PDB file of C-alpha atoms in Angstrom:
ATOM      1  CA  MET L  15     -14.845 -19.802 -28.596  1.00 42.00           C
ATOM      2  CA  ASP L  16     -11.905 -17.934 -30.141  1.00 50.00           C
ATOM      3  CA  ASN L  17     -13.438 -14.491 -29.909  1.00 57.00           C
ATOM      4  CA  THR L  18     -14.473 -14.895 -26.291  1.00 85.00           C
ATOM      5  CA  ASN L  19     -11.147 -16.338 -25.068  1.00 94.00           C
ATOM      6  CA  ASN L  20      -8.733 -14.034 -26.824  1.00 96.00           C
ATOM      7  CA  LEU L  21      -9.481 -10.530 -28.085  1.00 96.00           C
ATOM      8  CA  ALA L  22      -6.937  -7.869 -29.046  1.00 96.00           C
ATOM      9  CA  GLN L  23      -7.888  -4.343 -30.143  1.00 95.00           C
ATOM     10  CA  VAL L  24      -4.999  -2.069 -31.070  1.00 95.00           C
ATOM     11  CA  THR L  25      -4.457   1.205 -32.886  1.00 95.00           C
ATOM     12  CA  GLY L  26      -1.046   2.257 -34.153  1.00 95.00           C
ATOM     13  CA  VAL L  27       1.177   3.258 -37.046  1.00 95.00           C
ATOM     14  CA  ILE L  28       2.515   0.865 -39.694  1.00 97.00           C
ATOM     15  CA  ALA L  29       6.281   0.940 -39.112  1.00 96.00           C
ATOM     16  CA  ASP L  30       7.669  -1.218 -41.928  1.00 95.00           C
ATOM     17  CA  LYS L  31       6.712  -2.986 -45.135  1.00 95.00           C
ATOM     18  CA  PHE L  32       4.522  -6.080 -45.313  1.00 96.00           C
ATOM     19  CA  GLU L  33       6.671  -9.217 -45.613  1.00 96.00           C
ATOM     20  CA  PHE L  34       5.466 -12.595 -46.872  1.00 95.00           C
ATOM     21  CA  ASN L  35       5.371 -15.104 -43.989  1.00 92.00           C
ATOM     22  CA  HIS L  36       3.634 -18.275 -45.175  1.00 92.00           C
ATOM     23  CA  GLU L  37       0.870 -19.692 -47.362  1.00 94.00           C
ATOM     24  CA  ILE L  38      -1.808 -22.188 -46.378  1.00 93.00           C
ATOM     25  CA  TYR L  39      -4.675 -23.475 -48.538  1.00 93.00           C
ATOM     26  CA  ALA L  40      -3.736 -20.931 -51.249  1.00 93.00           C
ATOM     27  CA  GLU L  41      -4.070 -18.042 -48.756  1.00 96.00           C
ATOM     28  CA  LYS L  42      -0.963 -15.891 -48.243  1.00 96.00           C
ATOM     29  CA  PHE L  43      -0.131 -14.296 -44.887  1.00 96.00           C
ATOM     30  CA  TYR L  44       2.084 -11.283 -44.295  1.00 96.00           C
ATOM     31  CA  THR L  45       3.685  -9.732 -41.211  1.00 96.00           C
ATOM     32  CA  PHE L  46       4.584  -6.153 -40.318  1.00 97.00           C
ATOM     33  CA  THR L  47       5.415  -4.064 -37.260  1.00 96.00           C
ATOM     34  CA  LEU L  48       2.795  -1.827 -35.653  1.00 96.00           C
ATOM     35  CA  ARG L  49       3.950   0.981 -33.365  1.00 96.00           C
ATOM     36  CA  ILE L  50       1.396   1.512 -30.583  1.00 94.00           C
ATOM     37  CA  PRO L  51       1.726   4.707 -28.505  1.00 89.00           C
ATOM     38  CA  ARG L  52       1.995   4.606 -24.707  1.00 87.00           C
ATOM     39  CA  LEU L  53       0.860   7.388 -22.374  1.00 81.00           C
ATOM     40  CA  SER L  54       4.513   7.859 -21.404  1.00 80.00           C
ATOM     41  CA  GLY L  55       5.300   9.007 -24.942  1.00 81.00           C
ATOM     42  CA  THR L  56       7.209   5.869 -25.967  1.00 86.00           C
ATOM     43  CA  ASP L  57       5.877   3.147 -28.275  1.00 91.00           C
ATOM     44  CA  ASP L  58       5.299  -0.599 -28.119  1.00 92.00           C
ATOM     45  CA  SER L  59       6.359  -2.343 -31.329  1.00 92.00           C
ATOM     46  CA  VAL L  60       4.115  -5.356 -31.965  1.00 94.00           C
ATOM     47  CA  ARG L  61       4.228  -7.845 -34.839  1.00 95.00           C
ATOM     48  CA  ILE L  62       1.011  -8.212 -36.827  1.00 97.00           C
ATOM     49  CA  MET L  63       0.098 -11.160 -39.069  1.00 97.00           C
ATOM     50  CA  VAL L  64      -2.544 -10.461 -41.698  1.00 97.00           C
ATOM     51  CA  SER L  65      -4.148 -12.388 -44.562  1.00 96.00           C
ATOM     52  CA  GLU L  66      -3.889 -11.098 -48.119  1.00 95.00           C
ATOM     53  CA  ARG L  67      -7.701 -11.345 -48.200  1.00 95.00           C
ATOM     54  CA  LEU L  68      -7.976  -8.573 -45.600  1.00 95.00           C
ATOM     55  CA  LEU L  69      -5.658  -6.400 -47.675  1.00 92.00           C
ATOM     56  CA  ALA L  70      -7.589  -6.843 -50.936  1.00 89.00           C
ATOM     57  CA  GLY L  71      -8.706  -3.505 -52.336  1.00 85.00           C
ATOM     58  CA  GLU L  72      -6.815  -1.543 -49.672  1.00 87.00           C
ATOM     59  CA  ASN L  73      -3.612   0.430 -50.068  1.00 90.00           C
ATOM     60  CA  PHE L  74      -1.824   0.402 -46.722  1.00 94.00           C
ATOM     61  CA  ARG L  75       1.493   2.259 -46.505  1.00 95.00           C
ATOM     62  CA  ILE L  76       4.236   2.840 -43.948  1.00 96.00           C
ATOM     63  CA  GLY L  77       3.080   5.665 -41.694  1.00 95.00           C
ATOM     64  CA  ASP L  78      -0.637   4.867 -41.992  1.00 95.00           C
ATOM     65  CA  ARG L  79      -2.556   4.798 -38.717  1.00 95.00           C
ATOM     66  CA  VAL L  80      -4.733   1.670 -38.528  1.00 95.00           C
ATOM     67  CA  ASP L  81      -7.235  -0.038 -36.218  1.00 95.00           C
ATOM     68  CA  ILE L  82      -6.780  -3.803 -35.825  1.00 96.00           C
ATOM     69  CA  GLU L  83      -8.935  -6.429 -34.146  1.00 96.00           C
ATOM     70  CA  GLY L  84      -7.658  -9.952 -33.699  1.00 96.00           C
ATOM     71  CA  GLN L  85      -6.021 -12.384 -31.299  1.00 96.00           C
ATOM     72  CA  PHE L  86      -2.656 -12.466 -29.535  1.00 96.00           C
ATOM     73  CA  ARG L  87      -1.154 -15.766 -30.685  1.00 95.00           C
ATOM     74  CA  SER L  88       2.030 -17.759 -30.111  1.00 94.00           C
ATOM     75  CA  TYR L  89       3.990 -20.201 -32.187  1.00 88.00           C
ATOM     76  CA  ASN L  90       7.361 -21.901 -31.850  1.00 83.00           C
ATOM     77  CA  SER L  91      10.305 -20.902 -34.005  1.00 77.00           C
ATOM     78  CA  TYR L  92      13.201 -23.349 -34.214  1.00 70.00           C
ATOM     79  CA  GLU L  93      16.333 -21.278 -34.629  1.00 65.00           C
ATOM     80  CA  PRO L  94      19.869 -22.314 -35.696  1.00 64.00           C
ATOM     81  CA  GLY L  95      21.579 -24.211 -32.917  1.00 65.00           C
ATOM     82  CA  GLY L  96      18.379 -26.002 -31.916  1.00 64.00           C
ATOM     83  CA  GLU L  97      17.002 -23.153 -29.792  1.00 69.00           C
ATOM     84  CA  ASN L  98      13.218 -23.105 -29.500  1.00 73.00           C
ATOM     85  CA  ARG L  99      11.828 -19.572 -29.326  1.00 78.00           C
ATOM     86  CA  LEU L 100       8.260 -18.489 -28.560  1.00 83.00           C
ATOM     87  CA  ILE L 101       7.078 -15.971 -31.170  1.00 89.00           C
ATOM     88  CA  LEU L 102       4.116 -13.737 -30.285  1.00 93.00           C
ATOM     89  CA  THR L 103       2.043 -11.878 -32.869  1.00 95.00           C
ATOM     90  CA  ILE L 104      -1.377 -10.329 -33.229  1.00 96.00           C
ATOM     91  CA  PHE L 105      -3.324 -12.391 -35.782  1.00 97.00           C
ATOM     92  CA  ALA L 106      -5.539  -9.794 -37.482  1.00 97.00           C
ATOM     93  CA  LYS L 107      -9.214 -10.570 -38.002  1.00 96.00           C
ATOM     94  CA  ASP L 108      -9.914  -7.026 -39.234  1.00 96.00           C
ATOM     95  CA  ILE L 109      -7.718  -4.095 -40.287  1.00 96.00           C
ATOM     96  CA  LYS L 110      -8.815  -0.649 -41.418  1.00 93.00           C
ATOM     97  CA  LYS L 111      -7.457   2.867 -41.562  1.00 92.00           C
ATOM     98  CA  SER L 112      -8.084   4.611 -38.261  1.00 89.00           C
ATOM     99  CA  THR L 113     -10.675   7.355 -37.950  1.00 79.00           C
ATOM    100  CA  GLY L 114      -8.590   8.896 -35.157  1.00 70.00           C
ATOM    101  CA  ALA L 115     -11.497   8.966 -32.703  1.00 61.00           C
ATOM    102  CA  HIS L 116     -10.528  10.549 -29.379  1.00 52.00           C
ATOM    103  CA  GLY L 117     -10.850   8.710 -26.084  1.00 58.00           C
ATOM    104  CA  HIS L 118     -10.043   5.348 -27.661  1.00 74.00           C
ATOM    105  CA  ASN L 119      -7.641   3.063 -25.763  1.00 85.00           C
ATOM    106  CA  PRO L 120      -5.062   2.106 -28.424  1.00 91.00           C
ATOM    107  CA  ASN L 121      -3.952  -1.131 -26.744  1.00 94.00           C
ATOM    108  CA  MET L 122      -6.490  -3.507 -25.207  1.00 95.00           C
ATOM    109  CA  LEU L 123      -6.278  -7.267 -24.690  1.00 96.00           C
ATOM    110  CA  PHE L 124      -8.584  -9.778 -23.006  1.00 97.00           C
ATOM    111  CA  LEU L 125      -7.546 -13.380 -22.308  1.00 97.00           C
ATOM    112  CA  ASN L 126      -9.421 -16.275 -20.697  1.00 97.00           C
ATOM    113  CA  GLY L 127      -6.982 -19.103 -20.069  1.00 97.00           C
ATOM    114  CA  PHE L 128      -5.211 -21.447 -17.686  1.00 97.00           C
ATOM    115  CA  ILE L 129      -2.015 -20.961 -15.700  1.00 97.00           C
ATOM    116  CA  CYS L 130       0.477 -23.515 -17.039  1.00 96.00           C
ATOM    117  CA  LYS L 131       3.624 -22.710 -15.008  1.00 95.00           C
ATOM    118  CA  GLU L 132       4.102 -21.869 -11.347  1.00 96.00           C
ATOM    119  CA  PRO L 133       3.882 -18.094 -10.821  1.00 96.00           C
ATOM    120  CA  VAL L 134       7.260 -16.410 -10.236  1.00 96.00           C
ATOM    121  CA  TYR L 135       7.149 -13.548  -7.711  1.00 96.00           C
ATOM    122  CA  ARG L 136       9.974 -11.029  -7.350  1.00 95.00           C
ATOM    123  CA  THR L 137      10.694  -7.437  -6.382  1.00 94.00           C
ATOM    124  CA  THR L 138      12.708  -4.872  -8.332  1.00 89.00           C
ATOM    125  CA  PRO L 139      15.669  -2.992  -6.805  1.00 90.00           C
ATOM    126  CA  PHE L 140      13.199  -0.123  -6.300  1.00 90.00           C
ATOM    127  CA  GLY L 141      10.783  -2.348  -4.369  1.00 90.00           C
ATOM    128  CA  ARG L 142       8.121  -2.860  -7.057  1.00 93.00           C
ATOM    129  CA  GLU L 143       6.367  -6.223  -6.802  1.00 95.00           C
ATOM    130  CA  ILE L 144       6.144  -8.313  -9.980  1.00 95.00           C
ATOM    131  CA  THR L 145       4.722 -11.764 -10.732  1.00 96.00           C
ATOM    132  CA  ASP L 146       5.411 -13.535 -14.033  1.00 95.00           C
ATOM    133  CA  LEU L 147       2.772 -15.956 -15.361  1.00 96.00           C
ATOM    134  CA  LEU L 148       2.417 -18.131 -18.443  1.00 96.00           C
ATOM    135  CA  ILE L 149      -1.207 -18.547 -19.543  1.00 97.00           C
ATOM    136  CA  ALA L 150      -2.475 -21.137 -22.039  1.00 97.00           C
ATOM    137  CA  VAL L 151      -5.448 -19.866 -24.042  1.00 97.00           C
ATOM    138  CA  ASN L 152      -7.476 -22.449 -25.959  1.00 94.00           C
ATOM    139  CA  ARG L 153      -8.004 -22.003 -29.676  1.00 91.00           C
ATOM    140  CA  SER L 154      -9.964 -23.932 -32.318  1.00 85.00           C
ATOM    141  CA  TYR L 155      -8.741 -27.308 -33.607  1.00 84.00           C
ATOM    142  CA  ASN L 156      -7.327 -28.314 -30.194  1.00 86.00           C
ATOM    143  CA  LYS L 157      -4.591 -25.668 -30.328  1.00 90.00           C
ATOM    144  CA  SER L 158      -3.452 -23.331 -27.554  1.00 94.00           C
ATOM    145  CA  ASP L 159      -1.582 -20.060 -27.388  1.00 95.00           C
ATOM    146  CA  TYR L 160       0.977 -19.605 -24.594  1.00 95.00           C
ATOM    147  CA  ILE L 161       1.062 -15.992 -23.462  1.00 96.00           C
ATOM    148  CA  PRO L 162       3.570 -14.497 -20.980  1.00 95.00           C
ATOM    149  CA  VAL L 163       1.778 -12.225 -18.507  1.00 96.00           C
ATOM    150  CA  ILE L 164       3.285  -9.812 -15.989  1.00 96.00           C
ATOM    151  CA  ALA L 165       1.362  -8.480 -12.969  1.00 96.00           C
ATOM    152  CA  TRP L 166       2.388  -5.546 -10.776  1.00 94.00           C
ATOM    153  CA  GLY L 167       1.721  -4.401  -7.211  1.00 94.00           C
ATOM    154  CA  ARG L 168      -1.436  -5.786  -5.625  1.00 94.00           C
ATOM    155  CA  ASN L 169      -2.115  -7.823  -8.790  1.00 95.00           C
ATOM    156  CA  ALA L 170       1.363  -9.355  -8.386  1.00 96.00           C
ATOM    157  CA  ARG L 171       0.592 -10.397  -4.823  1.00 95.00           C
ATOM    158  CA  TYR L 172      -2.732 -11.888  -5.916  1.00 95.00           C
ATOM    159  CA  ALA L 173      -1.208 -13.673  -8.937  1.00 96.00           C
ATOM    160  CA  ASN L 174       1.395 -15.276  -6.667  1.00 95.00           C
ATOM    161  CA  THR L 175      -1.389 -17.103  -4.772  1.00 95.00           C
ATOM    162  CA  LEU L 176      -2.620 -18.824  -7.962  1.00 96.00           C
ATOM    163  CA  SER L 177      -1.747 -22.381  -8.969  1.00 95.00           C
ATOM    164  CA  VAL L 178      -1.079 -24.305 -12.170  1.00 96.00           C
ATOM    165  CA  GLY L 179      -4.428 -25.219 -13.733  1.00 96.00           C
ATOM    166  CA  ASP L 180      -6.313 -22.199 -12.376  1.00 97.00           C
ATOM    167  CA  ASN L 181      -8.650 -20.600 -14.928  1.00 97.00           C
ATOM    168  CA  VAL L 182      -8.119 -16.826 -15.032  1.00 97.00           C
ATOM    169  CA  LYS L 183      -9.439 -13.863 -16.965  1.00 97.00           C
ATOM    170  CA  VAL L 184      -6.931 -11.121 -17.715  1.00 97.00           C
ATOM    171  CA  TRP L 185      -7.442  -7.595 -19.024  1.00 97.00           C
ATOM    172  CA  GLY L 186      -4.369  -5.608 -20.011  1.00 96.00           C
ATOM    173  CA  ARG L 187      -2.141  -4.366 -22.815  1.00 95.00           C
ATOM    174  CA  ILE L 188       0.560  -5.869 -25.008  1.00 95.00           C
ATOM    175  CA  GLN L 189       3.995  -4.427 -24.356  1.00 92.00           C
ATOM    176  CA  SER L 190       7.372  -4.897 -26.018  1.00 89.00           C
ATOM    177  CA  ARG L 191      10.693  -4.839 -24.221  1.00 85.00           C
ATOM    178  CA  ASN L 192      14.178  -4.844 -25.749  1.00 80.00           C
ATOM    179  CA  TYR L 193      16.931  -6.853 -24.102  1.00 77.00           C
ATOM    180  CA  GLN L 194      20.476  -7.852 -24.983  1.00 76.00           C
ATOM    181  CA  LYS L 195      21.609 -11.440 -25.403  1.00 77.00           C
ATOM    182  CA  ARG L 196      25.283 -12.414 -25.486  1.00 79.00           C
ATOM    183  CA  LEU L 197      26.008 -14.938 -28.236  1.00 76.00           C
ATOM    184  CA  SER L 198      29.755 -15.028 -27.579  1.00 81.00           C
ATOM    185  CA  GLU L 199      32.440 -12.936 -25.925  1.00 82.00           C
ATOM    186  CA  ASP L 200      32.488 -10.613 -28.911  1.00 84.00           C
ATOM    187  CA  GLU L 201      28.866 -10.693 -30.096  1.00 86.00           C
ATOM    188  CA  VAL L 202      25.816  -9.235 -28.351  1.00 83.00           C
ATOM    189  CA  VAL L 203      22.437  -8.978 -30.093  1.00 81.00           C
ATOM    190  CA  THR L 204      19.363  -6.955 -29.165  1.00 78.00           C
ATOM    191  CA  LYS L 205      16.132  -8.939 -29.088  1.00 79.00           C
ATOM    192  CA  THR L 206      12.526  -8.007 -28.329  1.00 81.00           C
ATOM    193  CA  ALA L 207      10.348  -9.753 -25.755  1.00 83.00           C
ATOM    194  CA  TYR L 208       6.568  -9.426 -25.685  1.00 87.00           C
ATOM    195  CA  GLU L 209       4.298  -9.807 -22.695  1.00 91.00           C
ATOM    196  CA  VAL L 210       0.900  -8.750 -21.394  1.00 95.00           C
ATOM    197  CA  SER L 211       0.882  -6.122 -18.656  1.00 94.00           C
ATOM    198  CA  VAL L 212      -2.135  -6.775 -16.409  1.00 95.00           C
ATOM    199  CA  ASN L 213      -4.660  -4.087 -15.534  1.00 95.00           C
ATOM    200  CA  ARG L 214      -7.202  -6.478 -14.020  1.00 95.00           C
ATOM    201  CA  MET L 215      -7.296 -10.185 -13.214  1.00 95.00           C
ATOM    202  CA  GLU L 216      -9.998 -12.556 -11.968  1.00 95.00           C
ATOM    203  CA  LEU L 217     -10.073 -16.201 -10.979  1.00 95.00           C
ATOM    204  CA  VAL L 218     -12.978 -17.561 -13.050  1.00 91.00           C
ATOM    205  CA  GLU L 219     -14.494 -19.694 -10.262  1.00 78.00           C
ATOM    206  CA  GLU L 220     -14.541 -16.725  -7.881  1.00 61.00           C
ATOM    207  CA  ALA L 221     -16.101 -14.466 -10.506  1.00 52.00           C
ATOM    208  CA  GLU L 222     -18.803 -17.019 -11.368  1.00 56.00           C
ATOM    209  CA  HIS L 223     -19.520 -17.608  -7.681  1.00 44.00           C
ATOM    210  CA  ARG L 224     -20.003 -13.876  -7.122  1.00 52.00           C
ATOM    211  CA  SER L 225     -22.314 -13.506 -10.129  1.00 50.00           C
ATOM    212  CA  SER L 226     -24.447 -16.504  -9.136  1.00 44.00           C
ATOM    213  CA  ALA L 227     -24.688 -15.224  -5.561  1.00 40.00           C
ATOM    214  CA  HIS L 228     -25.680 -11.805  -6.878  1.00 42.00           C
ATOM    215  CA  ALA L 229     -28.363 -13.353  -9.103  1.00 39.00           C
ATOM    216  CA  HIS L 230     -29.653 -15.450  -6.194  1.00 37.00           C
ATOM    217  CA  SER L 231     -30.000 -12.377  -3.985  1.00 35.00           C
ATOM    218  CA  HIS L 232     -32.280 -10.787  -6.585  1.00 39.00           C
ATOM    219  CA  THR L 233     -34.471 -13.873  -6.987  1.00 37.00           C
ATOM    220  CA  VAL L 234     -35.106 -14.569  -3.298  1.00 32.00           C
TER     221      VAL L 234
END
């Protein structure tokens, strides 16, 4: 179920050192930042979580270009002051040094999940249409990942017609966005938000209806 509901494939450059994150059942997990290039020439900086068992026998260094397959996952971080923050990382299932093959999309994500908050539609000062969604993607052991999704243009208009509980499939890329948060009159901190930018979206019932109708037309 995991692999079919949530699949991330990214290629980028290791931007910082591997830091110990946690240990479970005698297996240590580390996190690091991966810089993924955009066509515009800028980068998305995405956090990666990886098991020590995937690193065994490998010598990864800052600046190495790597291919990673895994899942885009969420977990809650309880910060000082009682604030609950949603942390998003790619949980690596495989990591290897990149072969640098041309024509490879360096940032691909597929999600199959359920809308869990009412869509929020808005327009930018320049007239671009945007709809914000929060999608719950089921994982093993009765867990779910909650992934912020942003749709643009015609996809934004379509996403705004969806309802809580709708099952959707989303194809897109993971993007990072820096923003400033004021802690007090004198203190402002820069934080990073992560979201999925949609390339394509389908309502699962509509997609299944089309495929069954297509199959029926070939069997008549």
